[in-house]
């Protein structure tokens, strides 16, 4: 009987040990399965993208502006807690910002932008039987035909009246994605344009610790005038100088001047300081404008009002009507000119800045930007004579 009891005990111990080992093995296999699934879900997936393109929906509601590389934005859009909310990304490669869109509408414009890449987790191309071949029209004002382009093509916006099917490179990626988040030091701001010919607020002495106040001019717009001279718009004889208008450095970078307001700061902080504006909306999304602030925008939130000839005089007096003869036109009070051809109605020495608005700036209407303080380029301070100390 004792031998039988020992045998039963040893058998029970063996069975118990086997069951524990089996459970342990099942747990290891299960954990390995979960790890495999997690790795495949979070770090390896097929991502479609179109080089040198930009997704432009008609509705920008629920769109997220995100700072980071394309990989960072893919993680945020497709693999984060918010991944179910976003389907398409515009990745602006020159300034490490992205726009995350909650859905992709197949009839929405995709236009050429050499600074952007459209990224999606679904195909962006139509494969329907009825489609337009390469170079065929696929959209535009009054277009009643199909908007679908054949496989390998995308309907590309050219202007308000014409979109055509063009070839875009689409490749897939299955490499691991590692998110690296960082603070780029930028803030959001609104922008607008103006040109009122009045003396600059930063043109007065003692507005900030600077080498000289921002240069203001006599009626000819060229001759530097004493900084204590009152503005014509307030009964004096001082005007905005004609050379303080924007110009493009490259297809993606311009320099210019602006009136500014930064929440929580004052003229002592921003007069003659320079800021980099990275535009995040409209046709110029992804472009950068570096401005020197030489005036003050009287508002309550972050704001940069760009000095652009023919941009309207806004809430100020129109000093231009007195500075120059009545033979010229200055457009609407708010917004100024509405068409590039109107620039020829300005004095010849102001037309370049006006054309800049319709060419490099693409007549963008109050675009949103991300800004931060930068060292002033010498090209800007050489014109105003104002350098912060």
C-alpha positions as a Python dict, from the first residue, in 0.01 Angstrom:
ca = {
    (1, 'X'): (0, 0, 0),
    (2, 'X'): (285, 239, 80),
    (3, 'X'): (443, 175, -259),
    (4, 'X'): (111, 244, -429),
    (5, 'X'): (68, 571, -242),
    (6, 'X'): (423, 680, -337),
    (7, 'X'): (354, 597, -700),
    (8, 'X'): (31, 796, -701),
    (9, 'X'): (209, 1091, -535),
    (10, 'X'): (493, 1088, -789),
    (11, 'X'): (242, 1064, -1077),
    (12, 'X'): (42, 1357, -937),
    (13, 'X'): (356, 1565, -894),
    (14, 'X'): (461, 1487, -1251),
    (15, 'X'): (120, 1576, -1393),
    (16, 'X'): (111, 1898, -1189),
    (17, 'X'): (458, 1995, -1310),
    (18, 'X'): (363, 1921, -1668),
    (19, 'X'): (50, 2132, -1646),
    (20, 'X'): (249, 2424, -1497),
    (21, 'X'): (509, 2391, -1772),
    (22, 'X'): (235, 2375, -2036),
    (23, 'X'): (73, 2690, -1897),
    (24, 'X'): (411, 2864, -1892),
    (25, 'X'): (473, 2769, -2257),
    (26, 'X'): (125, 2886, -2360),
    (27, 'X'): (190, 3222, -2188),
    (28, 'X'): (523, 3261, -2367),
    (29, 'X'): (365, 3179, -2703),
    (30, 'X'): (79, 3421, -2633),
    (31, 'X'): (317, 3702, -2531),
    (32, 'X'): (526, 3638, -2842),
    (33, 'X'): (209, 3658, -3050),
    (34, 'X'): (108, 3988, -2886),
    (35, 'X'): (455, 4132, -2939),
    (36, 'X'): (451, 4025, -3303),
    (37, 'X'): (108, 4179, -3353),
    (38, 'X'): (212, 4501, -3180),
    (39, 'X'): (527, 4535, -3386),
    (40, 'X'): (337, 4475, -3708),
    (41, 'X'): (61, 4715, -3607),
    (42, 'X'): (270, 5001, -3472),
    (43, 'X'): (593, 4989, -3665),
    (44, 'X'): (538, 4825, -4002),
    (45, 'X'): (260, 4906, -4245),
    (46, 'X'): (221, 5002, -4607),
    (47, 'X'): (208, 5380, -4642),
    (48, 'X'): (111, 5540, -4971),
    (49, 'X'): (258, 5874, -5060),
    (50, 'X'): (281, 6118, -5350),
    (51, 'X'): (598, 6322, -5390),
    (52, 'X'): (581, 6698, -5464),
    (53, 'X'): (208, 6718, -5401),
    (54, 'X'): (-39, 6876, -5161),
    (55, 'X'): (-389, 6767, -5058),
    (56, 'X'): (-624, 7068, -5064),
    (57, 'X'): (-976, 6995, -4933),
    (58, 'X'): (-1251, 7253, -4949),
    (59, 'X'): (-1313, 7215, -4577),
    (60, 'X'): (-1025, 7256, -4329),
    (61, 'X'): (-1234, 7178, -4019),
    (62, 'X'): (-1090, 6930, -3767),
    (63, 'X'): (-747, 6957, -3931),
    (64, 'X'): (-450, 6925, -3694),
    (65, 'X'): (-127, 7124, -3736),
    (66, 'X'): (160, 6910, -3608),
    (67, 'X'): (532, 6982, -3571),
    (68, 'X'): (771, 6707, -3671),
    (69, 'X'): (929, 6509, -3951),
    (70, 'X'): (722, 6297, -4190),
    (71, 'X'): (791, 5992, -3971),
    (72, 'X'): (678, 6178, -3660),
    (73, 'X'): (357, 6283, -3833),
    (74, 'X'): (287, 5929, -3957),
    (75, 'X'): (315, 5803, -3599),
    (76, 'X'): (84, 6076, -3474),
    (77, 'X'): (-176, 6027, -3749),
    (78, 'X'): (-179, 5650, -3793),
    (79, 'X'): (-33, 5486, -3479),
    (80, 'X'): (-114, 5708, -3179),
    (81, 'X'): (-423, 5721, -2960),
    (82, 'X'): (-566, 5958, -3223),
    (83, 'X'): (-485, 5725, -3513),
    (84, 'X'): (-852, 5656, -3591),
    (85, 'X'): (-911, 6025, -3652),
    (86, 'X'): (-676, 6088, -3945),
    (87, 'X'): (-645, 5945, -4295),
    (88, 'X'): (-424, 6188, -4492),
    (89, 'X'): (-115, 6399, -4416),
    (90, 'X'): (48, 6694, -4592),
    (91, 'X'): (412, 6674, -4484),
    (92, 'X'): (600, 7001, -4549),
    (93, 'X'): (960, 6886, -4570),
    (94, 'X'): (1132, 7226, -4553),
    (95, 'X'): (1000, 7323, -4211),
    (96, 'X'): (910, 6994, -4037),
    (97, 'X'): (538, 7063, -4005),
    (98, 'X'): (235, 6859, -4112),
    (99, 'X'): (-136, 6901, -4160),
    (100, 'X'): (-336, 6594, -4052),
    (101, 'X'): (-674, 6548, -4224),
    (102, 'X'): (-955, 6333, -4082),
    (103, 'X'): (-1059, 6196, -4421),
    (104, 'X'): (-959, 6170, -4784),
    (105, 'X'): (-1220, 6288, -5036),
    (106, 'X'): (-1140, 6142, -5377),
    (107, 'X'): (-1282, 6443, -5562),
    (108, 'X'): (-1066, 6689, -5366),
    (109, 'X'): (-781, 6876, -5537),
    (110, 'X'): (-428, 6741, -5518),
    (111, 'X'): (-192, 7000, -5660),
    (112, 'X'): (180, 7028, -5722),
    (113, 'X'): (387, 7160, -5430),
    (114, 'X'): (757, 7075, -5441),
    (115, 'X'): (783, 7135, -5065),
    (116, 'X'): (512, 6890, -4969),
    (117, 'X'): (439, 6518, -4969),
    (118, 'X'): (88, 6369, -4946),
    (119, 'X'): (81, 6060, -4721),
    (120, 'X'): (-214, 5825, -4678),
    (121, 'X'): (-292, 5478, -4549),
    (122, 'X'): (-524, 5419, -4843),
    (123, 'X'): (-466, 5449, -5216),
    (124, 'X'): (-514, 5798, -5354),
    (125, 'X'): (-564, 5684, -5709),
    (126, 'X'): (-884, 5594, -5889),
    (127, 'X'): (-901, 5260, -6067),
    (128, 'X'): (-1251, 5295, -6209),
    (129, 'X'): (-1320, 5196, -6569),
    (130, 'X'): (-1417, 5552, -6663),
    (131, 'X'): (-1104, 5760, -6619),
    (132, 'X'): (-903, 6038, -6779),
    (133, 'X'): (-566, 5968, -6940),
    (134, 'X'): (-248, 6163, -6874),
    (135, 'X'): (-269, 6539, -6949),
    (136, 'X'): (-650, 6518, -6982),
    (137, 'X'): (-869, 6770, -6803),
    (138, 'X'): (-1024, 6638, -6482),
    (139, 'X'): (-1161, 6948, -6312),
    (140, 'X'): (-1203, 7323, -6305),
    (141, 'X'): (-1479, 7580, -6298),
    (142, 'X'): (-1761, 7463, -6524),
    (143, 'X'): (-1611, 7116, -6579),
    (144, 'X'): (-1884, 6854, -6607),
    (145, 'X'): (-1674, 6554, -6705),
    (146, 'X'): (-1532, 6282, -6482),
    (147, 'X'): (-1283, 6384, -6216),
    (148, 'X'): (-1125, 6037, -6206),
    (149, 'X'): (-775, 5986, -6342),
    (150, 'X'): (-651, 5649, -6464),
    (151, 'X'): (-427, 5433, -6249),
    (152, 'X'): (-91, 5597, -6171),
    (153, 'X'): (-225, 5948, -6236),
    (154, 'X'): (-367, 6212, -6005),
    (155, 'X'): (-597, 6506, -6076),
    (156, 'X'): (-363, 6802, -6029),
    (157, 'X'): (-487, 7158, -5970),
    (158, 'X'): (-346, 7416, -6215),
    (159, 'X'): (-581, 7710, -6162),
    (160, 'X'): (-946, 7781, -6082),
    (161, 'X'): (-1053, 7685, -6435),
    (162, 'X'): (-834, 7386, -6511),
    (163, 'X'): (-706, 7069, -6345),
    (164, 'X'): (-539, 6788, -6538),
    (165, 'X'): (-427, 6429, -6488),
    (166, 'X'): (-53, 6410, -6428),
    (167, 'X'): (181, 6129, -6333),
    (168, 'X'): (290, 6119, -5971),
    (169, 'X'): (532, 5872, -5812),
    (170, 'X'): (367, 5656, -5548),
    (171, 'X'): (583, 5414, -5349),
    (172, 'X'): (530, 5209, -5036),
    (173, 'X'): (731, 5188, -4719),
    (174, 'X'): (751, 4907, -4465),
    (175, 'X'): (1042, 5025, -4255),
    (176, 'X'): (1013, 5080, -3877),
    (177, 'X'): (887, 5421, -3770),
    (178, 'X'): (1022, 5584, -3455),
    (179, 'X'): (846, 5890, -3317),
    (180, 'X'): (1065, 6172, -3189),
    (181, 'X'): (871, 6464, -3050),
    (182, 'X'): (1024, 6806, -2991),
    (183, 'X'): (933, 7169, -2929),
    (184, 'X'): (1042, 7390, -3219),
    (185, 'X'): (978, 7709, -3022),
    (186, 'X'): (716, 7839, -3264),
    (187, 'X'): (374, 7988, -3193),
    (188, 'X'): (63, 8023, -3406),
    (189, 'X'): (-20, 8360, -3560),
    (190, 'X'): (-257, 8521, -3803),
    (191, 'X'): (-138, 8747, -4086),
    (192, 'X'): (-275, 9012, -4319),
    (193, 'X'): (-133, 9282, -4549),
    (194, 'X'): (-135, 9661, -4569),
    (195, 'X'): (40, 9964, -4720),
    (196, 'X'): (-73, 10299, -4579),
    (197, 'X'): (238, 10514, -4645),
    (198, 'X'): (229, 10642, -4284),
    (199, 'X'): (530, 10672, -4054),
    (200, 'X'): (629, 10353, -3873),
    (201, 'X'): (562, 10322, -3500),
    (202, 'X'): (912, 10179, -3452),
    (203, 'X'): (1045, 10485, -3634),
    (204, 'X'): (1017, 10693, -3317),
    (205, 'X'): (1313, 10722, -3075),
    (206, 'X'): (1321, 10520, -2754),
    (207, 'X'): (1073, 10256, -2865),
    (208, 'X'): (1334, 9983, -2802),
    (209, 'X'): (1703, 9933, -2737),
    (210, 'X'): (1824, 9974, -3097),
    (211, 'X'): (2108, 10140, -3286),
    (212, 'X'): (1863, 10374, -3462),
    (213, 'X'): (1485, 10394, -3497),
    (214, 'X'): (1345, 10230, -3810),
    (215, 'X'): (1412, 10467, -4099),
    (216, 'X'): (1123, 10687, -4215),
    (217, 'X'): (1128, 10915, -4518),
    (218, 'X'): (1027, 11247, -4661),
    (219, 'X'): (747, 11268, -4917),
    (220, 'X'): (969, 11133, -5197),
    (221, 'X'): (990, 10801, -5007),
    (222, 'X'): (1370, 10802, -5040),
    (223, 'X'): (1518, 11081, -4827),
    (224, 'X'): (1568, 10980, -4462),
    (225, 'X'): (1391, 11221, -4227),
    (226, 'X'): (1448, 11311, -3861),
    (227, 'X'): (1294, 11036, -3643),
    (228, 'X'): (1118, 11298, -3430),
    (229, 'X'): (913, 11417, -3729),
    (230, 'X'): (542, 11348, -3696),
    (231, 'X'): (370, 11118, -3945),
    (232, 'X'): (176, 11278, -4228),
    (233, 'X'): (-119, 11066, -4115),
    (234, 'X'): (-114, 11265, -3787),
    (235, 'X'): (-49, 11607, -3939),
    (236, 'X'): (328, 11586, -3997),
    (237, 'X'): (556, 11523, -4296),
    (238, 'X'): (705, 11178, -4236),
    (239, 'X'): (616, 10879, -4457),
    (240, 'X'): (688, 10510, -4510),
    (241, 'X'): (1003, 10457, -4720),
    (242, 'X'): (940, 10298, -5060),
    (243, 'X'): (1217, 10034, -5024),
    (244, 'X'): (1057, 9864, -4723),
    (245, 'X'): (859, 9618, -4935),
    (246, 'X'): (893, 9237, -4968),
    (247, 'X'): (1106, 9040, -5212),
    (248, 'X'): (1168, 8671, -5274),
    (249, 'X'): (1506, 8516, -5198),
    (250, 'X'): (1406, 8180, -5351),
    (251, 'X'): (1090, 7994, -5447),
    (252, 'X'): (1039, 7903, -5079),
    (253, 'X'): (1192, 8199, -4890),
    (254, 'X'): (1120, 8573, -4890),
    (255, 'X'): (1222, 8876, -4684),
    (256, 'X'): (999, 9167, -4587),
    (257, 'X'): (868, 9402, -4319),
    (258, 'X'): (562, 9397, -4098),
    (259, 'X'): (363, 9551, -3822),
    (260, 'X'): (355, 9307, -3534),
    (261, 'X'): (183, 9221, -3212),
    (262, 'X'): (291, 8935, -2984),
    (263, 'X'): (68, 8851, -2690),
    (264, 'X'): (232, 8923, -2357),
    (265, 'X'): (502, 9150, -2504),
    (266, 'X'): (538, 9514, -2611),
    (267, 'X'): (709, 9737, -2866),
    (268, 'X'): (1018, 9730, -2649),
    (269, 'X'): (1041, 9360, -2730),
    (270, 'X'): (942, 9346, -3096),
    (271, 'X'): (1047, 9678, -3254),
    (272, 'X'): (1315, 9597, -3516),
    (273, 'X'): (1324, 9230, -3410),
    (274, 'X'): (1301, 8967, -3684),
    (275, 'X'): (1073, 8665, -3703),
    (276, 'X'): (1048, 8359, -3923),
    (277, 'X'): (692, 8292, -4042),
    (278, 'X'): (623, 7940, -4169),
    (279, 'X'): (289, 7941, -4345),
    (280, 'X'): (60, 7648, -4274),
    (281, 'X'): (-253, 7728, -4473),
    (282, 'X'): (-357, 7816, -4824),
    (283, 'X'): (-153, 7803, -5142),
    (284, 'X'): (170, 7910, -4967),
    (285, 'X'): (169, 7641, -4696),
    (286, 'X'): (529, 7532, -4645),
    (287, 'X'): (685, 7864, -4753),
    (288, 'X'): (888, 8084, -4516),
    (289, 'X'): (888, 8463, -4484),
    (290, 'X'): (1140, 8638, -4257),
    (291, 'X'): (1018, 8981, -4152),
    (292, 'X'): (1160, 9266, -3950),
    (293, 'X'): (889, 9422, -3734),
    (294, 'X'): (894, 9798, -3786),
    (295, 'X'): (537, 9885, -3692),
    (296, 'X'): (275, 9778, -3440),
    (297, 'X'): (-45, 9587, -3516),
    (298, 'X'): (-298, 9707, -3262),
    (299, 'X'): (-479, 9388, -3172),
    (300, 'X'): (-501, 9146, -2878),
    (301, 'X'): (-350, 8825, -3020),
    (302, 'X'): (-43, 8723, -3217),
    (303, 'X'): (-52, 8909, -3547),
    (304, 'X'): (182, 9007, -3831),
    (305, 'X'): (54, 9264, -4083),
    (306, 'X'): (283, 9244, -4385),
    (307, 'X'): (388, 9562, -4565),
    (308, 'X'): (283, 9500, -4926),
    (309, 'X'): (228, 9783, -5177),
    (310, 'X'): (-131, 9781, -5297),
    (311, 'X'): (-240, 9589, -4988),
    (312, 'X'): (-491, 9850, -4866),
    (313, 'X'): (-453, 10099, -4584),
    (314, 'X'): (-684, 9922, -4339),
    (315, 'X'): (-792, 10117, -4033),
    (316, 'X'): (-523, 10385, -4079),
    (317, 'X'): (-535, 10702, -4284),
    (318, 'X'): (-443, 10663, -4650),
    (319, 'X'): (-119, 10858, -4656),
    (320, 'X'): (-45, 10728, -5006),
    (321, 'X'): (-304, 10958, -5167),
    (322, 'X'): (-103, 11257, -5044),
    (323, 'X'): (248, 11114, -5073),
    (324, 'X'): (198, 11050, -5444),
    (325, 'X'): (-6, 11222, -5713),
    (326, 'X'): (-373, 11149, -5780),
    (327, 'X'): (-278, 10962, -6098),
    (328, 'X'): (-240, 10638, -5902),
    (329, 'X'): (-492, 10392, -5761),
    (330, 'X'): (-455, 10215, -5424),
    (331, 'X'): (-738, 9961, -5439),
    (332, 'X'): (-982, 9881, -5160),
    (333, 'X'): (-931, 10009, -4808),
    (334, 'X'): (-907, 9652, -4682),
    (335, 'X'): (-710, 9411, -4899),
    (336, 'X'): (-616, 9664, -5167),
    (337, 'X'): (-598, 9517, -5515),
    (338, 'X'): (-777, 9199, -5617),
    (339, 'X'): (-586, 9124, -5938),
    (340, 'X'): (-223, 9119, -6045),
    (341, 'X'): (-296, 9351, -6338),
    (342, 'X'): (-390, 9626, -6089),
    (343, 'X'): (-26, 9652, -5977),
    (344, 'X'): (48, 9861, -6287),
    (345, 'X'): (-170, 10134, -6134),
    (346, 'X'): (91, 10195, -5861),
    (347, 'X'): (404, 10413, -5892),
    (348, 'X'): (665, 10210, -6082),
    (349, 'X'): (895, 10182, -5777),
    (350, 'X'): (621, 10008, -5574),
    (351, 'X'): (510, 9761, -5839),
    (352, 'X'): (770, 9493, -5757),
    (353, 'X'): (629, 9444, -5405),
    (354, 'X'): (277, 9431, -5544),
    (355, 'X'): (371, 9165, -5801),
    (356, 'X'): (538, 8969, -5518),
    (357, 'X'): (197, 8939, -5356),
    (358, 'X'): (41, 8773, -5659),
    (359, 'X'): (345, 8566, -5757),
    (360, 'X'): (547, 8431, -5461),
    (361, 'X'): (272, 8499, -5203),
    (362, 'X'): (11, 8364, -5447),
    (363, 'X'): (-242, 8625, -5331),
    (364, 'X'): (-296, 8422, -5013),
    (365, 'X'): (-579, 8562, -4802),
    (366, 'X'): (-479, 8611, -4437),
    (367, 'X'): (-281, 8284, -4417),
    (368, 'X'): (-205, 8120, -4083),
    (369, 'X'): (161, 8079, -3984),
    (370, 'X'): (391, 7946, -3714),
    (371, 'X'): (650, 8202, -3599),
    (372, 'X'): (963, 8233, -3389),
    (373, 'X'): (1228, 8500, -3332),
    (374, 'X'): (1540, 8477, -3550),
    (375, 'X'): (1857, 8677, -3605),
    (376, 'X'): (1785, 8960, -3848),
    (377, 'X'): (1936, 8916, -4196),
    (378, 'X'): (2167, 9205, -4284),
    (379, 'X'): (1965, 9255, -4603),
    (380, 'X'): (1670, 9369, -4389),
    (381, 'X'): (1852, 9586, -4131),
    (382, 'X'): (2059, 9759, -4403),
    (383, 'X'): (1735, 9911, -4539),
    (384, 'X'): (1581, 10020, -4208),
    (385, 'X'): (1907, 10109, -4030),
    (386, 'X'): (1758, 9959, -3714),
    (387, 'X'): (1946, 9686, -3527),
    (388, 'X'): (1853, 9564, -3180),
    (389, 'X'): (2119, 9593, -2912),
}
